Coordinates of C-alpha atoms in Angstrom, one line a residue:
M1 CA 25.8 15.2 10.7
S2 CA 26.9 11.9 12.3
E3 CA 25.7 8.6 10.9
P4 CA 22.5 7.3 12.5
E5 CA 23.0 4.6 15.2
L6 CA 20.2 2.4 13.8
D7 CA 19.2 1.1 10.4
I8 CA 15.5 0.5 11.0
I9 CA 13.1 1.6 13.7
V10 CA 9.8 -0.3 13.8
Y11 CA 7.4 2.3 15.1
G12 CA 4.3 0.8 16.7
A13 CA 6.1 -2.4 17.5
S14 CA 3.6 -3.2 20.4
G15 CA 0.6 -3.2 18.0
F16 CA -0.6 -6.4 16.2
V17 CA 1.0 -5.7 12.8
G18 CA 4.0 -3.9 14.4
K19 CA 4.9 -7.1 16.4
L20 CA 4.6 -9.2 13.2
L21 CA 6.9 -6.8 11.4
A22 CA 9.4 -6.9 14.3
E23 CA 9.4 -10.7 14.3
Y24 CA 9.9 -10.7 10.5
L25 CA 12.9 -8.3 10.7
V26 CA 14.6 -10.1 13.6
K27 CA 14.4 -13.4 11.6
N28 CA 15.2 -12.0 8.2
A29 CA 17.4 -8.9 8.4
P30 CA 21.0 -9.5 7.3
A31 CA 23.7 -9.7 10.0
G32 CA 24.8 -6.2 11.0
I33 CA 21.5 -4.5 10.4
K34 CA 20.6 -2.6 13.6
I35 CA 16.9 -2.6 14.5
G36 CA 15.1 -0.6 17.2
L37 CA 11.6 -0.9 18.5
G38 CA 9.6 2.3 18.8
G39 CA 6.4 3.4 20.4
R40 CA 4.9 5.4 23.3
S41 CA 5.1 2.8 26.0
L42 CA 8.4 1.5 27.4
E43 CA 6.7 -1.3 29.2
K44 CA 4.8 -2.6 26.1
L45 CA 7.9 -2.4 23.9
A46 CA 9.9 -4.4 26.5
E47 CA 7.1 -7.0 26.6
V48 CA 7.3 -7.4 22.8
R49 CA 11.1 -7.5 22.8
A50 CA 11.0 -10.4 25.3
T51 CA 8.9 -12.5 22.9
L52 CA 11.4 -12.1 20.0
G53 CA 14.0 -14.5 21.3
A54 CA 17.6 -14.2 22.3
A55 CA 18.6 -12.4 19.1
A56 CA 16.4 -9.5 20.1
A57 CA 17.4 -9.2 23.7
E58 CA 19.5 -6.1 23.2
L59 CA 17.3 -4.3 20.6
P60 CA 17.1 -0.6 21.6
L61 CA 13.7 0.7 22.7
V62 CA 12.9 4.2 21.4
I63 CA 10.1 6.1 23.2
A64 CA 8.1 8.7 21.2
D65 CA 4.5 9.6 21.3
A66 CA 2.8 10.3 17.9
D67 CA 1.7 13.7 19.2
D68 CA 5.2 14.8 20.3
P69 CA 7.0 16.4 17.4
T70 CA 10.2 16.9 19.3
A71 CA 10.4 13.2 20.3
L72 CA 9.6 12.1 16.7
K73 CA 12.4 14.4 15.4
V74 CA 14.9 12.7 17.7
L75 CA 13.6 9.3 16.7
A76 CA 13.9 10.1 13.0
M77 CA 17.5 11.3 13.5
R78 CA 18.5 8.1 15.2
T79 CA 17.8 5.8 12.2
R80 CA 18.2 5.5 8.5
V81 CA 14.7 4.1 8.0
V82 CA 11.4 4.3 9.9
A83 CA 8.8 1.6 9.3
T84 CA 5.5 2.6 11.0
T85 CA 2.4 0.6 11.5
V86 CA 0.6 3.3 13.6
G87 CA -2.7 4.3 12.1
P88 CA -5.1 5.7 11.2
Y89 CA -2.3 7.8 9.7
A90 CA -4.5 10.9 9.4
K91 CA -4.6 10.9 13.2
Y92 CA -1.2 9.6 14.0
G93 CA 1.0 9.8 11.0
H94 CA 1.5 13.5 10.0
A95 CA 4.2 14.5 12.5
L96 CA 6.3 11.3 11.9
A97 CA 6.3 11.6 8.1
H98 CA 7.2 15.2 8.4
A99 CA 10.0 14.5 10.9
C100 CA 11.5 11.9 8.5
A101 CA 11.2 14.2 5.5
A102 CA 13.0 17.0 7.4
A103 CA 15.8 14.7 8.8
G104 CA 16.5 13.0 5.4
T105 CA 15.3 9.7 6.9
D106 CA 13.6 7.1 4.7
Y107 CA 10.1 6.2 5.7
V108 CA 7.6 3.4 4.9
D109 CA 4.1 2.8 6.1
L110 CA 0.8 0.9 5.5
T111 CA -1.6 3.8 4.8
G112 CA -4.6 3.2 2.6
E113 CA -6.0 6.8 3.3
V114 CA -6.3 9.0 0.2
L115 CA -6.6 12.3 2.2
F116 CA -3.6 11.5 4.4
H117 CA -1.5 10.6 1.4
R118 CA -2.5 13.8 -0.4
D119 CA -1.7 15.9 2.7
S120 CA 1.7 14.2 3.0
I121 CA 2.5 15.0 -0.7
D122 CA 1.6 18.6 -0.2
A123 CA 3.5 18.9 3.1
N124 CA 6.5 16.7 2.6
H125 CA 7.4 16.1 -1.1
D126 CA 9.5 19.2 -1.8
L127 CA 11.1 19.0 1.6
A128 CA 12.0 15.3 1.2
V129 CA 13.5 16.1 -2.3
S130 CA 15.7 18.7 -0.7
T131 CA 16.9 16.4 2.1
G132 CA 17.1 13.2 -0.1
A133 CA 14.4 11.4 2.0
R134 CA 12.2 8.8 0.4
I135 CA 8.8 8.9 2.0
V136 CA 7.1 5.7 0.7
H137 CA 3.5 5.3 1.6
S138 CA 1.4 2.1 1.2
C139 CA 3.9 -0.7 1.5
G140 CA 1.5 -3.5 2.5
F141 CA -1.4 -5.1 0.7
D142 CA -2.3 -1.5 0.1
S143 CA -0.7 -1.1 -2.4
I144 CA 2.4 -3.1 -3.3
P145 CA 0.7 -5.9 -5.2
S146 CA -1.2 -3.4 -7.4
D147 CA 1.8 -1.1 -7.9
L148 CA 4.4 -3.8 -8.6
G149 CA 2.0 -5.8 -10.7
V150 CA 1.7 -2.9 -13.1
H151 CA 5.4 -2.1 -12.8
V152 CA 6.5 -5.6 -14.0
L153 CA 3.8 -5.5 -16.7
H154 CA 5.2 -2.2 -18.0
K155 CA 8.7 -3.5 -18.0
L156 CA 7.8 -6.4 -20.2
V157 CA 5.7 -4.3 -22.6
Q158 CA 8.6 -1.9 -22.8
A159 CA 11.1 -4.7 -23.5
D160 CA 8.9 -6.0 -26.3
D161 CA 8.5 -2.6 -27.8
A162 CA 4.8 -3.2 -27.8
G163 CA 3.7 0.4 -27.5
E164 CA 2.0 1.9 -24.4
M165 CA -0.5 0.4 -22.0
T166 CA -4.1 1.4 -22.4
D167 CA -7.0 -0.4 -20.6
T168 CA -5.4 -2.1 -17.6
T169 CA -7.4 -4.1 -14.9
L170 CA -6.3 -5.9 -11.8
V171 CA -8.5 -8.9 -11.0
V172 CA -8.4 -10.4 -7.6
T173 CA -8.4 -14.0 -8.7
S174 CA -8.3 -15.6 -5.2
L175 CA -8.2 -14.1 -1.7
R176 CA -8.4 -15.5 1.8
G177 CA -7.8 -13.4 4.9
G178 CA -9.3 -11.6 7.8
I179 CA -10.7 -8.0 7.7
S180 CA -8.2 -5.6 9.2
G181 CA -9.4 -3.6 12.1
G182 CA -6.9 -0.9 11.2
T183 CA -8.3 -0.7 7.7
I184 CA -11.8 -0.3 9.0
D185 CA -10.7 2.4 11.4
S186 CA -9.0 4.2 8.5
V187 CA -12.3 4.1 6.6
R188 CA -14.2 5.5 9.6
N189 CA -11.7 8.3 10.0
Q190 CA -11.8 9.4 6.4
I191 CA -15.6 9.4 6.5
D192 CA -15.5 11.6 9.6
V193 CA -13.0 14.0 8.2
S194 CA -14.8 14.5 4.9
K195 CA -18.5 14.2 5.7
D196 CA -19.0 17.9 6.3
D197 CA -16.5 19.1 3.7
A198 CA -17.5 19.0 0.1
R199 CA -14.0 19.9 -1.1
L200 CA -12.5 16.9 0.7
R201 CA -15.1 14.5 -0.6
K202 CA -14.5 15.7 -4.2
L203 CA -10.7 15.3 -3.7
A204 CA -11.1 11.8 -2.3
A205 CA -13.3 10.9 -5.2
S206 CA -11.0 12.2 -7.9
P207 CA -9.2 9.5 -9.9
Y208 CA -6.1 11.7 -9.8
S209 CA -6.3 12.8 -6.2
L210 CA -2.6 11.7 -5.6
S211 CA -1.2 13.0 -8.9
P212 CA 1.8 15.3 -8.7
D213 CA 0.2 17.5 -11.4
R214 CA -3.5 17.0 -11.8
E215 CA -3.7 19.6 -14.6
R216 CA -1.5 17.4 -16.9
E217 CA -3.5 14.2 -16.3
P218 CA -5.3 13.0 -19.4
D219 CA -9.1 13.1 -19.6
L220 CA -10.0 9.5 -20.0
G221 CA -13.7 9.8 -19.2
R222 CA -15.5 8.3 -16.2
Q223 CA -13.3 6.1 -14.0
S224 CA -15.4 4.4 -11.4
D225 CA -14.1 2.3 -8.5
V226 CA -17.5 0.6 -8.0
T227 CA -17.9 -1.2 -11.2
V228 CA -19.4 -4.6 -12.3
V229 CA -17.9 -5.8 -15.5
D230 CA -18.0 -8.9 -17.8
G231 CA -14.6 -10.6 -17.6
R232 CA -14.5 -11.0 -21.3
K233 CA -14.2 -7.2 -21.6
I234 CA -11.0 -7.4 -19.6
S235 CA -9.5 -10.3 -21.4
P236 CA -11.1 -12.8 -23.8
S237 CA -9.9 -15.7 -21.5
L238 CA -11.8 -14.4 -18.4
K239 CA -15.1 -16.0 -17.6
G240 CA -17.8 -14.6 -15.4
W241 CA -18.7 -11.1 -14.2
K242 CA -16.3 -9.3 -11.8
A243 CA -17.3 -7.3 -8.7
P244 CA -15.8 -4.2 -7.3
F245 CA -12.7 -4.7 -5.2
F246 CA -13.0 -3.0 -1.8
M247 CA -9.5 -1.6 -1.9
A248 CA -9.7 -0.2 -5.5
S249 CA -10.6 3.4 -4.4
Y250 CA -7.1 3.7 -2.9
N251 CA -4.9 1.4 -5.0
T252 CA -5.9 2.9 -8.3
R253 CA -4.8 6.3 -7.2
V254 CA -1.4 5.0 -6.1
V255 CA -0.8 3.3 -9.5
R256 CA -1.9 6.5 -11.3
R257 CA 0.6 8.5 -9.2
S258 CA 3.3 6.0 -10.2
N259 CA 2.5 6.6 -13.9
A260 CA 2.6 10.4 -13.4
L261 CA 5.8 10.3 -11.4
R262 CA 7.4 8.5 -14.3
D263 CA 6.2 11.2 -16.7
W264 CA 3.3 9.0 -17.8
A265 CA 5.6 6.2 -19.0
Y266 CA 2.8 3.6 -18.8
G267 CA 0.9 5.6 -21.4
K268 CA -1.2 8.8 -21.8
K269 CA -4.1 6.5 -22.4
F270 CA -3.4 4.3 -19.4
K271 CA -6.7 3.6 -17.8
Y272 CA -6.6 1.5 -14.6
S273 CA -9.2 -0.2 -12.5
E274 CA -9.5 -3.1 -10.0
V275 CA -12.2 -5.8 -9.6
M276 CA -12.5 -9.2 -8.0
S277 CA -13.7 -12.6 -9.2
V278 CA -17.0 -14.0 -7.8
G279 CA -17.0 -17.1 -9.8
S280 CA -17.8 -17.9 -13.5
S281 CA -21.3 -19.4 -13.2
V282 CA -24.4 -18.0 -14.8
I283 CA -25.3 -16.1 -11.6
S284 CA -22.0 -14.3 -11.4
P285 CA -23.7 -11.0 -12.7
V286 CA -26.1 -11.2 -9.7
V287 CA -23.4 -12.0 -7.2
A288 CA -21.2 -9.1 -8.6
G289 CA -24.1 -6.7 -8.3
G290 CA -24.8 -7.9 -4.8
V291 CA -21.2 -7.2 -3.8
A292 CA -21.4 -3.7 -5.3
L293 CA -24.6 -3.0 -3.3
G294 CA -23.0 -4.4 -0.1
L295 CA -19.9 -2.2 -0.4
G296 CA -22.1 0.8 -0.9
A297 CA -24.2 -0.2 2.1
L298 CA -21.1 -0.6 4.3
I299 CA -19.8 2.9 3.5
A300 CA -23.3 4.4 4.1
G301 CA -23.7 2.4 7.3
L302 CA -20.4 3.7 8.7
A303 CA -21.4 7.3 7.8
L304 CA -24.6 7.2 9.8
P305 CA -24.4 7.1 13.6
P306 CA -27.1 4.6 14.4
T307 CA -25.8 2.0 11.9
R308 CA -22.2 2.7 12.7
F309 CA -22.9 1.9 16.3
L310 CA -24.2 -1.5 15.2
L311 CA -21.4 -2.1 12.7
D312 CA -18.8 -1.3 15.4
K313 CA -20.1 -4.2 17.4
V314 CA -19.3 -6.7 14.7
L315 CA -16.4 -5.3 12.8
P316 CA -12.8 -5.9 14.1
A317 CA -11.3 -3.2 16.2
P318 CA -7.9 -1.7 15.6
G319 CA -5.1 -3.8 17.1
E320 CA -7.0 -7.1 16.6
G321 CA -6.0 -9.8 14.2
P322 CA -6.4 -13.4 13.2
S323 CA -4.7 -16.3 14.9
E324 CA -1.3 -17.6 13.7
D325 CA -3.0 -20.6 12.2
A326 CA -5.5 -18.5 10.3
Q327 CA -2.7 -16.2 9.1
K328 CA -0.8 -19.2 7.6
K329 CA -4.0 -20.4 5.8
G330 CA -4.4 -17.0 4.1
H331 CA -3.3 -16.3 0.6
F332 CA -3.9 -14.0 -2.4
T333 CA -3.5 -14.1 -6.2
L334 CA -3.9 -10.9 -8.2
D335 CA -3.7 -10.8 -12.0
V336 CA -3.2 -7.6 -13.9
F337 CA -4.4 -7.6 -17.6
T338 CA -3.5 -4.9 -20.1
V339 CA -3.9 -4.2 -23.8
T340 CA -1.3 -2.0 -25.5
T341 CA -1.6 0.6 -28.3
T342 CA -0.3 -2.0 -30.7
G343 CA -3.1 -4.4 -29.8
A344 CA -0.9 -6.8 -27.8
R345 CA -2.2 -8.3 -24.6
Y346 CA -0.2 -9.0 -21.4
R347 CA -0.8 -10.4 -17.9
S348 CA 1.2 -10.1 -14.7
R349 CA 0.6 -12.0 -11.5
V350 CA 1.3 -11.3 -7.9
R351 CA 0.7 -14.2 -5.6
A352 CA 1.7 -15.1 -2.0
Q353 CA 0.9 -17.3 0.9
G354 CA -0.2 -15.7 4.2
D355 CA -3.1 -13.5 5.3
P356 CA -2.9 -10.5 3.0
G357 CA -3.5 -7.8 5.6
Y358 CA -1.3 -9.3 8.3
S359 CA 1.5 -11.9 7.8
A360 CA 1.9 -11.1 4.0
T361 CA 1.8 -7.4 4.8
A362 CA 4.5 -7.8 7.4
V363 CA 6.7 -9.4 4.7
M364 CA 6.0 -6.6 2.2
L365 CA 6.6 -3.8 4.8
G366 CA 9.7 -5.6 6.1
E367 CA 11.2 -6.1 2.7
S368 CA 10.4 -2.4 1.8
A369 CA 12.3 -1.3 4.9
L370 CA 15.2 -3.6 4.1
S371 CA 15.3 -2.4 0.5
L372 CA 16.1 1.1 1.8
A373 CA 18.3 0.1 4.7
V374 CA 20.4 -2.6 2.9
D375 CA 20.3 -1.9 -0.8
S376 CA 20.6 1.9 -0.4
A377 CA 23.7 1.4 1.7
E378 CA 25.1 -0.8 -1.0
D379 CA 24.2 1.7 -3.7
T380 CA 22.5 -0.9 -5.9
S381 CA 19.7 -0.5 -8.4
L382 CA 17.3 1.4 -6.3
P383 CA 15.7 4.2 -8.4
K384 CA 17.5 7.5 -8.0
A385 CA 14.5 9.4 -6.5
A386 CA 13.5 11.3 -3.4
G387 CA 10.3 12.9 -2.2
V388 CA 6.9 11.3 -1.4
L389 CA 7.0 8.3 -3.6
T390 CA 5.1 5.1 -4.4
P391 CA 6.5 1.6 -3.8
S392 CA 7.4 1.1 -7.5
T393 CA 9.0 4.5 -8.0
A394 CA 11.0 4.3 -4.8
L395 CA 11.9 0.6 -4.6
G396 CA 11.2 -0.8 -8.1
D397 CA 13.1 -3.9 -9.1
V398 CA 15.0 -4.2 -5.8
L399 CA 11.7 -4.8 -4.0
V400 CA 10.5 -7.1 -6.7
E401 CA 13.5 -9.3 -6.3
R402 CA 13.4 -9.2 -2.5
L403 CA 9.8 -10.3 -2.5
R404 CA 10.5 -13.1 -4.9
S405 CA 13.3 -14.3 -2.6
A406 CA 10.7 -14.2 0.3
G407 CA 8.4 -16.6 -1.6
F408 CA 6.2 -14.3 -3.6
E409 CA 5.4 -14.9 -7.2
I410 CA 5.7 -11.7 -9.3
S411 CA 5.6 -12.5 -13.0
A412 CA 4.5 -11.2 -16.3
K413 CA 3.9 -12.7 -19.7
K414 CA 2.5 -12.0 -23.1
L415 CA -0.9 -13.6 -23.8

């Protein structure tokens, strides 16, 4: 087969996050990297291209509807990497991921949908292994900070010969950003898909729903994603009680898949959870409990037609996003704490400026695509892997260094 004419196609470039991604790549891709803008509307893609400046004036526009497998096959064959922002992925992502797996084209997306990710593993992993494609889901705030935070922690523990990781907890130390309409829509879609199917509900709830081999996963007892915990149980230095983190039900499964794909290198007793700080005052247990109740109420509300109707009036719609000024004021700091089988304690930190779900996510997805388009071509230190992978198992240290160069802090230390 001839070499693809493009290096990266941004699929969904006329959407809110898609445009942010296109802007980032036009500004930051190395000279010679050929970028195309993909979507279903030529007119809208042309409008986006016109806003990207003179450097983007000749970017190819690639037309393909998410429901047209033939057009998606042609799109996948025209490029080395597809970066897609078109969700919910359970509605619009299956055909594109499969087209890339079949063509041997690398693929990155922003999904935070357990059931879509599981379906993609079942449909595409073996095929992608055979073609050499790297299908890398969850390359935004879901779930790069979680996955790379544990990745760098593991590397330091390994370098210190400090045993295996056991109880490991990500703590959202600080967070400022808007609620993503796309994320809310993904939650709605997963509720709709599974509400009448007990098998799917059980699969979504399983802590190892994304594992390559669930039979080999260790039995570590109950692992709840809706947990309220005293910070001192996570690390002696932490004050205040911690509340459930609303993205934990997805991120935790991605991190556990990374462990399994690495033949449980993090540890057979590796137990992972995610929580968020609500302050350290004496009322922090009450606040944390209130957050837990609120999250439960939101899910229940979206599951019931009368309350969903009301929630849909106030929650952001897909394709909407914060102003440029609000995006710049956003930020996040995530700390990952672990204790090893030798009793040593470690902490990693992932921190960045920019709205987590929008501007910072555009950086993460953009650098993921560039890792595959640039570093793969240079045959550098990308992991030698193919199939349906996680950010850390597909991109590893290459993505860590790229994000550091883009202004992220990704660090680890012994406590």
